[in-house]
Amino acid sequence: MAHARISANLPPDIDPTKAPIAFGERALPKLNEELRSPELLTQQRALMALCDLVHDPENVYQAIGVGFLDNLKTLLLHHDSTVRQKTTEILYIMAMHNVGSGMISALTELLDDPVDICRKNTHQIFEMMAKLHEGAVGILHAGLIPLLVFKLKTELDEIQELILDTLSNCLRVEASEALATGAITILKEKLKHSSAAIRSKAAWVLLEIGTHPEGKSMVCEEVIPVLVSLLEDTDPEVQASATGALMFATVKPQGRFSALGAEAIPPLLKLVAEETSKARLSAIKTLTMLAELPEGRKTLLDHTDTFQQCLNDPCEAVKRAAKIAISVIKWKPF
Amino acid sequence: MLPARQPEKEEVAAAPAVPYTYCSRPRALPARPKYRAARDAAELEKEPIRYANLMYDRRVVRGNTYALQVVPVSTQPSPLEIQRQREARKRALARKRAKEQMQPRTPEPVEGREHVHVQTELYLEEISDRIIEVDTECQTDAFLDRPPTPFFIPAKTGKDVATQIEEGELFDFDVEVKPILEVLIGKTVEQALLEVMEEEELAQLWARQRAYAELRNAELAEVQRLEEQDRRYREEKERRKLQHMQMLQKQKETTEKIAAWAFAQRYLADLIPSVFNNLRESGFFYDPIERDIETEFLPWLMTEVEETLERKVLGRTMLDSLIRTVVEKRLDAFSRKPLSDQTEAPAEESRPTDAPHQVVGETDAADQPVAEKEETDQPVPEEQPSRHISFRLEESDPAGTEDLETE
């Protein structure tokens, strides 16, 4: 039978692991058919070719129109790890462009995949989906939060970062499920992790938990001293996240008292004084909260010049926050 | 073909150094037509040469090639053969004559000679039907690989000519390669840029989202702080209001208490004297003798008086009943009298009859408390209506009876 290939040696630039892509509009339908073929090699090659194609958003839309998602869903449960890995990679890239909330149930099973890369891709997909509101709601409805929290304990560092990101985006919507599974204890451990990225992300998750009232009380009880110690961390990201988490935790009076007790004011003042700190805004806000307590006010009355400096910040929000802080500090009951 | 092959084999067997030549070049044979066409016609029309298929060519030797049937040599031809020869000769002569001009043939034999087929082989062979067979075996060496095909180097024909392209004659490399390079590098760079742009776009998006998230968090914290503040103020207000209300309440109670105390004091200022007065009036402080007299002596006295009066009343009642019986008897006696006498004197005697009637009523009333003991009381109220009647009937009585009654 005549082959399109003339010689046995392939030309030097062609990647033999990829399926040849048909021209123009036929590319994706043909790949779709190849994905359904019973031969493993064909499937793998089609997946590799597809992986390159989905970087283009137009192809993504066409792919979904052609009906790729069903095929990919079936392939998620393939016995071959390469196939699974490639499928998750494709889904990750596709998720960057839009949301496939129907994938969640299929992806849930992959969370326990023995191959690391598959799990990493799956978590990346979740993280991407959680960044959009509908995706976060979808993940919440699928009841994945307890599972993710549980995974935090056992997974690798990279994947932990992804899980923390996912959690922070989902918990922005609702926090009760996570609290029920004792997420705060786990996060408290993570705050002392050696990796700075994990520390900052764990603090961010605590921040998101703290935006909800029930989360606030839980955070106030246990975590404030650790957060205050993190304020003096070397990594600015960690400082920023910790300040943010403190900002929300000190909204409640008991939080304020424990923060004052943990002597949060000096490090916060240092953060405010730094011109380029990311945590400036959050630090100003936290100090505003603390200034509503009489002891806090007393201490901060000596430091109003720091806030005066903040009024010259180029960022509008910082200026406003500094003004509010000054007014709160100078407030008198009569 | 046999003679032609041998030199070829020799050539191959020896060494392929001498270039090979054919003694008769291989050519494709034209087809022999089945029927002889007229020579003139064949020469005139030049048909396209049809080449024959080797397989169906009658001229190709078939069958055994290792023992060929050679034409038998015969010095003394048989008569049949002689005849045949004669005929053949005739034909040949005829042909000869026809083709004298066209085909040069071997010259005719000189006189006294004739052409004869002669066997010129070195060795005379005995011709027999039995074919001499010799069995020969041949065996290739075991496991001998097929030797590699020798390189085919075609014969060199023609003249050797050399030519050389100097640099810069064909094209200027730098100039020509520019567009190709541009395309190559351009495409590569474009692809790389696309990828980098994609990543950068994503990174920017996330950075913006992060910045937005920070702002949002700050605003959210502010909102919550203000909410908290508001809640505290509200609660404080509520507490103070509550406190104030309680204070007012207490004040009110205190004033009421004071008022009540003052009032009570005044009210009860003369409590003791009034109490004593009341007691005295209600008779708590009593003289025992007086009391004794009152409780025991006087009731006894009264009872005695009552008994006396009752006896009097009893007497009167007895009298009444006596009078009554008498009057009734008289009534019976006088009942035969006409009624006109009664109607004349009702008005005159109504008033005096009323007065004694009232007196009788009073005595009856006085009799009633003693009615339990005296039997006459019972018939007395019953007799009252009959008395009314009896009075009317008795109006005609003389005044004597009235006097008796008034007693």
Tab-separated table of C-alpha atoms in Angstrom, chain B:
chain	number	residue	atom	x	y	z
B	1	MET	CA	21.936	-17.534	-29.064
B	2	LEU	CA	24.288	-20.153	-27.752
B	3	PRO	CA	27.373	-18.789	-29.281
B	4	ALA	CA	26.373	-15.400	-28.176
B	5	ARG	CA	26.037	-16.394	-24.554
B	6	GLN	CA	29.366	-18.036	-24.174
B	7	PRO	CA	31.499	-15.015	-24.562
B	8	GLU	CA	29.208	-13.326	-22.094
B	9	LYS	CA	29.776	-16.058	-19.552
B	10	GLU	CA	33.444	-15.971	-20.143
B	11	GLU	CA	33.402	-12.353	-19.581
B	12	VAL	CA	31.538	-12.703	-16.326
B	13	ALA	CA	33.666	-15.586	-15.152
B	14	ALA	CA	36.908	-13.812	-15.860
B	15	ALA	CA	36.924	-10.351	-14.523
B	16	PRO	CA	34.683	-7.475	-15.203
B	17	ALA	CA	37.492	-5.318	-16.354
B	18	VAL	CA	36.968	-5.567	-20.104
B	19	PRO	CA	33.907	-3.763	-21.205
B	20	TYR	CA	31.426	-6.081	-22.645
B	21	THR	CA	30.343	-6.231	-26.284
B	22	TYR	CA	27.655	-8.186	-27.946
B	23	CYS	CA	28.259	-10.032	-31.066
B	24	SER	CA	24.640	-9.798	-31.736
B	25	ARG	CA	22.895	-7.156	-29.856
B	26	PRO	CA	19.756	-8.277	-28.110
B	27	ARG	CA	16.793	-6.990	-29.909
B	28	ALA	CA	13.133	-7.537	-29.655
B	29	LEU	CA	11.935	-9.744	-32.456
B	30	PRO	CA	9.084	-8.638	-34.551
B	31	ALA	CA	6.065	-10.900	-34.748
B	32	ARG	CA	6.004	-13.430	-37.488
B	33	PRO	CA	2.674	-13.212	-39.147
B	34	LYS	CA	0.726	-16.366	-39.346
B	35	TYR	CA	0.071	-16.034	-43.007
B	36	ARG	CA	2.611	-14.983	-45.472
B	37	ALA	CA	1.581	-11.737	-46.872
B	38	ALA	CA	2.280	-10.828	-50.497
B	39	ARG	CA	5.782	-9.544	-50.663
B	40	ASP	CA	4.852	-6.525	-52.655
B	41	ALA	CA	2.086	-5.685	-50.302
B	42	ALA	CA	4.347	-6.198	-47.332
B	43	GLU	CA	6.976	-3.961	-48.763
B	44	LEU	CA	4.584	-1.282	-49.865
B	45	GLU	CA	2.694	-0.925	-46.611
B	46	LYS	CA	4.945	-0.232	-43.785
B	47	GLU	CA	2.929	-1.487	-40.879
B	48	PRO	CA	4.072	-0.627	-37.395
B	49	ILE	CA	6.417	-3.300	-36.206
B	50	ARG	CA	4.622	-5.592	-33.824
B	51	TYR	CA	6.895	-7.269	-31.426
B	52	ALA	CA	6.197	-10.859	-30.654
B	53	ASN	CA	5.665	-12.434	-27.321
B	54	LEU	CA	8.568	-14.673	-26.598
B	55	MET	CA	6.380	-17.276	-25.050
B	56	TYR	CA	4.351	-17.803	-28.177
B	57	ASP	CA	7.126	-17.600	-30.645
B	58	ARG	CA	7.577	-20.696	-32.677
B	59	ARG	CA	11.144	-19.971	-33.309
B	60	VAL	CA	12.089	-20.415	-29.697
B	61	VAL	CA	13.522	-23.751	-28.909
B	62	ARG	CA	11.447	-25.692	-26.485
B	63	GLY	CA	11.939	-28.931	-24.736
B	64	ASN	CA	15.268	-30.509	-24.016
B	65	THR	CA	18.107	-28.303	-24.597
B	66	TYR	CA	20.765	-30.732	-23.464
B	67	ALA	CA	20.196	-33.178	-26.318
B	68	LEU	CA	19.012	-31.562	-29.413
B	69	GLN	CA	17.707	-33.302	-32.446
B	70	VAL	CA	20.225	-32.501	-35.039
B	71	VAL	CA	19.263	-32.787	-38.599
B	72	PRO	CA	20.338	-36.372	-39.566
B	73	VAL	CA	23.169	-36.594	-42.020
B	74	SER	CA	22.278	-38.813	-44.930
B	75	THR	CA	24.875	-39.623	-47.737
B	76	GLN	CA	22.466	-41.839	-49.486
B	77	PRO	CA	19.168	-40.265	-49.457
B	78	SER	CA	16.092	-42.487	-49.581
B	79	PRO	CA	13.815	-42.254	-52.520
B	80	LEU	CA	11.224	-40.445	-50.529
B	81	GLU	CA	13.783	-38.039	-49.529
B	82	ILE	CA	15.042	-37.780	-53.001
B	83	GLN	CA	11.628	-36.850	-54.155
B	84	ARG	CA	11.267	-34.374	-51.453
B	85	GLN	CA	14.566	-32.953	-52.300
B	86	ARG	CA	13.544	-32.660	-55.856
B	87	GLU	CA	10.462	-30.813	-54.997
B	88	ALA	CA	12.357	-28.651	-52.676
B	89	ARG	CA	14.864	-27.954	-55.325
B	90	LYS	CA	12.149	-27.024	-57.677
B	91	ARG	CA	10.669	-24.679	-55.232
B	92	ALA	CA	13.956	-23.289	-54.422
B	93	LEU	CA	14.739	-22.777	-58.077
B	94	ALA	CA	11.427	-21.119	-58.538
B	95	ARG	CA	12.088	-18.913	-55.656
B	96	LYS	CA	15.521	-18.272	-56.905
B	97	ARG	CA	14.279	-17.133	-60.205
B	98	ALA	CA	11.774	-14.895	-58.633
B	99	LYS	CA	14.187	-13.415	-56.241
B	100	GLU	CA	17.252	-13.302	-58.393
B	101	GLN	CA	17.458	-9.629	-58.476
B	102	MET	CA	16.429	-9.057	-54.878
B	103	GLN	CA	18.218	-11.530	-52.881
B	104	PRO	CA	21.733	-12.351	-53.507
B	105	ARG	CA	22.119	-15.896	-52.735
B	106	THR	CA	24.995	-18.079	-52.488
B	107	PRO	CA	26.259	-18.584	-55.925
B	108	GLU	CA	25.187	-21.651	-57.657
B	109	PRO	CA	27.498	-24.519	-57.493
B	110	VAL	CA	30.063	-24.688	-60.121
B	111	GLU	CA	29.630	-27.433	-62.628
B	112	GLY	CA	30.550	-30.716	-61.320
B	113	ARG	CA	29.963	-29.698	-57.832
B	114	GLU	CA	27.002	-29.669	-55.682
B	115	HIS	CA	26.158	-28.208	-52.453
B	116	VAL	CA	26.011	-30.743	-49.750
B	117	HIS	CA	25.419	-30.502	-46.159
B	118	VAL	CA	28.452	-31.536	-44.354
B	119	GLN	CA	29.007	-32.329	-40.817
B	120	THR	CA	31.964	-30.446	-39.823
B	121	GLU	CA	32.047	-31.395	-36.231
B	122	LEU	CA	35.184	-32.708	-34.832
B	123	TYR	CA	33.698	-35.804	-33.591
B	124	LEU	CA	31.250	-37.965	-35.329
B	125	GLU	CA	28.326	-38.830	-33.298
B	126	GLU	CA	26.266	-41.869	-33.414
B	127	ILE	CA	22.686	-40.816	-33.753
B	128	SER	CA	20.358	-42.915	-31.832
B	129	ASP	CA	16.923	-42.616	-30.388
B	130	ARG	CA	18.172	-43.248	-26.989
B	131	ILE	CA	19.210	-40.139	-25.482
B	132	ILE	CA	22.415	-40.257	-23.614
B	133	GLU	CA	21.725	-39.257	-20.138
B	134	VAL	CA	24.280	-38.492	-17.613
B	135	ASP	CA	23.364	-37.770	-14.032
B	136	THR	CA	25.230	-34.991	-12.536
B	137	GLU	CA	24.786	-33.465	-9.161
B	138	CYS	CA	25.506	-30.073	-8.018
B	139	GLN	CA	25.264	-28.620	-4.588
B	140	THR	CA	25.904	-25.198	-3.363
B	141	ASP	CA	28.011	-24.775	-0.281
B	142	ALA	CA	26.064	-24.972	2.883
B	143	PHE	CA	25.189	-21.715	4.554
B	144	LEU	CA	26.934	-19.607	2.210
B	145	ASP	CA	25.528	-16.130	2.221
B	146	ARG	CA	24.603	-14.547	-0.900
B	147	PRO	CA	27.582	-12.472	-1.744
B	148	PRO	CA	26.879	-8.799	-1.849
B	149	THR	CA	25.726	-7.502	-5.095
B	150	PRO	CA	28.753	-6.024	-6.748
B	151	PHE	CA	28.454	-2.382	-7.356
B	152	PHE	CA	27.115	-1.618	-10.669
B	153	ILE	CA	29.319	0.830	-12.281
B	154	PRO	CA	27.918	1.638	-15.622
B	155	ALA	CA	30.201	1.813	-18.490
B	156	LYS	CA	31.658	5.065	-19.010
B	157	THR	CA	30.583	6.549	-22.220
B	158	GLY	CA	31.314	9.850	-23.542
B	159	LYS	CA	33.980	12.208	-22.809
B	160	ASP	CA	35.091	13.372	-19.428
B	161	VAL	CA	34.423	16.992	-19.039
B	162	ALA	CA	34.985	18.984	-15.893
B	163	THR	CA	33.450	22.201	-14.856
B	164	GLN	CA	33.907	24.328	-11.758
B	165	ILE	CA	31.701	26.950	-10.245
B	166	GLU	CA	33.748	29.581	-8.618
B	167	GLU	CA	32.564	31.443	-5.607
B	168	GLY	CA	30.240	34.215	-6.357
B	169	GLU	CA	29.375	32.952	-9.840
B	170	LEU	CA	26.091	31.259	-9.142
B	171	PHE	CA	24.709	33.429	-6.501
B	172	ASP	CA	25.690	35.543	-3.599
B	173	PHE	CA	25.039	33.401	-0.579
B	174	ASP	CA	24.592	36.206	1.851
B	175	VAL	CA	22.065	37.943	-0.303
B	176	GLU	CA	20.146	34.817	-1.194
B	177	VAL	CA	20.060	33.367	2.229
B	178	LYS	CA	18.585	36.482	3.754
B	179	PRO	CA	14.940	35.878	2.942
B	180	ILE	CA	15.169	32.244	3.938
B	181	LEU	CA	16.839	33.128	7.164
B	182	GLU	CA	14.334	35.827	7.753
B	183	VAL	CA	11.517	33.411	7.355
B	184	LEU	CA	13.111	30.773	9.512
B	185	ILE	CA	14.147	33.051	12.293
B	186	GLY	CA	11.006	35.064	11.969
B	187	LYS	CA	8.849	32.011	12.397
B	188	THR	CA	10.861	30.749	15.294
B	189	VAL	CA	10.877	34.075	16.986
B	190	GLU	CA	7.197	34.504	16.318
B	191	GLN	CA	6.428	31.167	17.866
B	192	ALA	CA	8.601	31.935	20.828
B	193	LEU	CA	7.037	35.347	21.198
B	194	LEU	CA	3.588	33.840	21.080
B	195	GLU	CA	4.443	31.445	23.806
B	196	VAL	CA	6.086	34.085	25.883
B	197	MET	CA	3.193	36.413	25.304
B	198	GLU	CA	0.771	33.784	26.342
B	199	GLU	CA	2.632	33.172	29.529
B	200	GLU	CA	3.078	36.826	30.146
B	201	GLU	CA	-0.561	37.507	29.494
B	202	LEU	CA	-1.479	34.870	31.970
B	203	ALA	CA	1.014	36.171	34.479
B	204	GLN	CA	-0.342	39.664	34.037
B	205	LEU	CA	-3.862	38.436	34.440
B	206	TRP	CA	-3.015	36.689	37.642
B	207	ALA	CA	-1.002	39.614	38.868
B	208	ARG	CA	-3.916	41.908	38.202
B	209	GLN	CA	-6.233	39.511	39.817
B	210	ARG	CA	-3.973	39.371	42.810
B	211	ALA	CA	-3.787	43.133	43.013
B	212	TYR	CA	-7.521	43.329	42.653
B	213	ALA	CA	-7.889	40.674	45.299
B	214	GLU	CA	-5.724	42.703	47.625
B	215	LEU	CA	-7.724	45.815	47.071
B	216	ARG	CA	-10.910	43.909	47.444
B	217	ASN	CA	-9.682	42.342	50.634
B	218	ALA	CA	-8.681	45.707	51.965
B	219	GLU	CA	-12.050	47.141	51.122
B	220	LEU	CA	-13.785	44.109	52.532
B	221	ALA	CA	-11.800	44.418	55.719
B	222	GLU	CA	-12.735	48.065	55.894
B	223	VAL	CA	-16.360	47.204	55.386
B	224	GLN	CA	-16.226	44.572	58.033
B	225	ARG	CA	-14.429	46.877	60.373
B	226	LEU	CA	-17.043	49.526	59.872
B	227	GLU	CA	-19.731	46.922	60.323
B	228	GLU	CA	-18.072	45.829	63.499
B	229	GLN	CA	-17.781	49.410	64.631
B	230	ASP	CA	-21.374	50.040	63.784
B	231	ARG	CA	-22.379	46.938	65.616
B	232	ARG	CA	-20.426	47.992	68.636
B	233	TYR	CA	-21.871	51.467	68.585
B	234	ARG	CA	-25.334	50.097	68.177
B	235	GLU	CA	-24.869	47.660	70.966
B	236	GLU	CA	-23.399	50.366	73.122
B	237	LYS	CA	-26.342	52.587	72.298
B	238	GLU	CA	-28.737	49.815	73.116
B	239	ARG	CA	-26.978	49.139	76.350
B	240	ARG	CA	-26.974	52.759	77.291
B	241	LYS	CA	-30.578	53.130	76.361
B	242	LEU	CA	-31.349	50.094	78.405
B	243	GLN	CA	-29.358	51.466	81.273
B	244	HIS	CA	-31.093	54.767	81.028
B	245	MET	CA	-34.457	53.088	80.916
B	246	GLN	CA	-33.587	51.061	83.912
B	247	MET	CA	-32.437	54.148	85.670
B	248	LEU	CA	-35.657	55.929	84.854
B	249	GLN	CA	-37.580	52.938	85.953
B	250	LYS	CA	-35.746	52.865	89.204
B	251	GLN	CA	-36.273	56.530	89.657
B	252	LYS	CA	-39.938	56.137	89.060
B	253	GLU	CA	-40.105	53.332	91.523
B	254	THR	CA	-38.243	55.315	94.075
B	255	THR	CA	-40.517	58.310	93.724
B	256	GLU	CA	-43.484	56.038	93.973
B	257	LYS	CA	-42.023	54.403	96.953
B	258	ILE	CA	-41.392	57.730	98.591
B	259	ALA	CA	-44.848	58.931	97.768
B	260	ALA	CA	-46.283	55.718	99.030
B	261	TRP	CA	-44.240	55.955	102.180
B	262	ALA	CA	-45.312	59.529	102.778
B	263	PHE	CA	-48.874	58.725	102.074
B	264	ALA	CA	-48.774	55.664	104.221
B	265	GLN	CA	-47.251	57.615	107.000
B	266	ARG	CA	-49.901	60.228	106.875
B	267	TYR	CA	-52.599	57.755	106.393
B	268	LEU	CA	-51.507	55.754	109.296
B	269	ALA	CA	-50.598	58.704	111.446
B	270	ASP	CA	-53.758	58.502	113.450
B	271	LEU	CA	-53.936	54.818	113.050
B	272	ILE	CA	-53.560	54.003	116.638
B	273	PRO	CA	-56.096	56.442	118.010
B	274	SER	CA	-58.575	55.479	115.317
B	275	VAL	CA	-57.942	51.862	115.929
B	276	PHE	CA	-58.514	52.354	119.540
B	277	ASN	CA	-61.579	54.374	118.787
B	278	ASN	CA	-62.940	51.698	116.541
B	279	LEU	CA	-62.220	49.069	119.013
B	280	ARG	CA	-63.812	50.993	121.690
B	281	GLU	CA	-66.757	51.641	119.495
B	282	SER	CA	-67.041	48.071	118.442
B	283	GLY	CA	-66.967	47.193	122.033
B	284	PHE	CA	-63.704	45.392	122.496
B	285	PHE	CA	-63.032	47.239	125.700
B	286	TYR	CA	-65.893	46.362	127.778
B	287	ASP	CA	-66.783	46.359	131.337
B	288	PRO	CA	-67.190	42.742	132.286
B	289	ILE	CA	-70.057	43.300	134.685
B	290	GLU	CA	-71.913	45.379	132.226
B	291	ARG	CA	-71.231	42.770	129.636
B	292	ASP	CA	-72.346	40.095	131.838
B	293	ILE	CA	-75.554	41.951	132.547
B	294	GLU	CA	-76.078	42.559	128.876
B	295	THR	CA	-75.377	39.062	127.729
B	296	GLU	CA	-77.146	37.150	130.314
B	297	PHE	CA	-79.461	39.202	132.370
B	298	LEU	CA	-81.183	41.237	129.800
B	299	PRO	CA	-81.983	38.441	127.406
B	300	TRP	CA	-83.517	36.584	130.217
B	301	LEU	CA	-85.495	39.618	131.087
B	302	MET	CA	-86.609	40.071	127.566
B	303	THR	CA	-87.644	36.491	127.287
B	304	GLU	CA	-89.688	36.837	130.405
B	305	VAL	CA	-91.288	39.986	129.053
B	306	GLU	CA	-92.021	38.274	125.819
B	307	GLU	CA	-93.623	35.410	127.555
B	308	THR	CA	-95.815	37.767	129.482
B	309	LEU	CA	-96.804	39.603	126.377
B	310	GLU	CA	-97.480	36.383	124.661
B	311	ARG	CA	-99.739	35.315	127.306
B	312	LYS	CA	-101.627	38.526	126.864
B	313	VAL	CA	-101.768	38.011	123.201
B	314	LEU	CA	-102.913	34.520	123.703
B	315	GLY	CA	-105.683	35.747	125.821
B	316	ARG	CA	-106.712	38.245	123.222
B	317	THR	CA	-106.609	35.644	120.553
B	318	MET	CA	-108.734	33.370	122.567
B	319	LEU	CA	-111.160	36.181	122.943
B	320	ASP	CA	-111.067	36.813	119.253
B	321	SER	CA	-111.888	33.290	118.455
B	322	LEU	CA	-114.693	33.264	120.890
B	323	ILE	CA	-116.161	36.357	119.357
B	324	ARG	CA	-115.765	34.918	115.980
B	325	THR	CA	-117.597	31.745	116.762
B	326	VAL	CA	-120.395	33.745	118.205
B	327	VAL	CA	-120.525	36.004	115.201
B	328	GLU	CA	-120.596	33.069	112.858
B	329	LYS	CA	-123.379	31.521	114.661
B	330	ARG	CA	-125.278	34.755	114.434
B	331	LEU	CA	-124.488	35.007	110.832
B	332	ASP	CA	-125.952	31.622	110.242
B	333	ALA	CA	-128.962	32.681	112.151
B	334	PHE	CA	-129.334	35.904	110.234
B	335	SER	CA	-128.396	34.590	106.823
B	336	ARG	CA	-131.996	34.212	105.843
B	337	LYS	CA	-132.420	37.949	105.863
B	338	PRO	CA	-132.732	39.794	102.533
B	339	LEU	CA	-129.591	41.312	101.017
B	340	SER	CA	-131.004	44.842	100.491
B	341	ASP	CA	-130.313	45.695	104.096
B	342	GLN	CA	-126.720	44.865	103.644
B	343	THR	CA	-126.196	47.240	100.658
B	344	GLU	CA	-127.611	50.288	102.453
B	345	ALA	CA	-125.124	50.492	105.121
B	346	PRO	CA	-121.813	49.488	103.490
B	347	ALA	CA	-120.451	52.996	103.213
B	348	GLU	CA	-121.375	53.907	106.751
B	349	GLU	CA	-119.804	50.955	108.241
B	350	SER	CA	-116.801	50.680	105.958
B	351	ARG	CA	-114.715	53.060	107.847
B	352	PRO	CA	-115.372	51.759	111.298
B	353	THR	CA	-114.971	48.324	109.899
B	354	ASP	CA	-111.576	49.342	108.513
B	355	ALA	CA	-110.275	50.535	111.797
B	356	PRO	CA	-111.085	47.409	113.731
B	357	HIS	CA	-109.841	45.457	110.776
B	358	GLN	CA	-106.523	47.183	111.041
B	359	VAL	CA	-106.408	46.541	114.764
B	360	VAL	CA	-107.191	42.972	114.142
B	361	GLY	CA	-104.453	42.933	111.529
B	362	GLU	CA	-101.981	44.302	114.026
B	363	THR	CA	-102.900	41.739	116.600
B	364	ASP	CA	-102.586	39.148	113.983
B	365	ALA	CA	-99.094	40.373	113.155
B	366	ALA	CA	-98.210	40.262	116.805
B	367	ASP	CA	-99.651	36.845	116.990
B	368	GLN	CA	-97.552	35.514	114.183
B	369	PRO	CA	-94.210	35.333	116.032
B	370	VAL	CA	-95.991	33.216	118.575
B	371	ALA	CA	-97.704	31.240	115.880
B	372	GLU	CA	-95.553	28.243	116.501
B	373	LYS	CA	-96.862	27.719	119.905
B	374	GLU	CA	-100.561	28.629	119.415
B	375	GLU	CA	-102.823	26.813	117.169
B	376	THR	CA	-105.264	29.602	116.773
B	377	ASP	CA	-102.890	31.552	114.596
B	378	GLN	CA	-103.257	29.206	111.699
B	379	PRO	CA	-106.940	29.430	111.302
B	380	VAL	CA	-106.678	33.196	111.858
B	381	PRO	CA	-104.957	34.130	108.533
B	382	GLU	CA	-107.293	31.748	106.791
B	383	GLU	CA	-110.184	33.404	108.312
B	384	GLN	CA	-109.160	36.856	107.139
B	385	PRO	CA	-110.694	36.630	103.650
B	386	SER	CA	-113.693	34.990	105.118
B	387	ARG	CA	-113.743	37.818	107.569
B	388	HIS	CA	-113.884	40.325	104.721
B	389	ILE	CA	-116.888	38.524	103.453
B	390	SER	CA	-118.233	38.024	106.821
B	391	PHE	CA	-117.895	41.721	107.485
B	392	ARG	CA	-119.905	42.574	104.449
B	393	LEU	CA	-122.508	40.065	105.328
B	394	GLU	CA	-122.571	41.242	108.843
B	395	GLU	CA	-122.847	44.929	108.059
B	396	SER	CA	-126.348	44.709	108.763
B	397	ASP	CA	-125.563	43.504	112.257
B	398	PRO	CA	-126.239	45.780	115.005
B	399	ALA	CA	-123.539	47.808	116.497
B	400	GLY	CA	-123.456	45.562	119.478
B	401	THR	CA	-121.510	43.003	117.686
B	402	GLU	CA	-118.995	45.687	116.514
B	403	ASP	CA	-118.403	46.781	120.013
B	404	LEU	CA	-117.668	43.244	120.972
B	405	GLU	CA	-115.091	42.982	118.267
B	406	THR	CA	-113.294	46.180	119.067
B	407	GLU	CA	-112.668	44.936	122.552
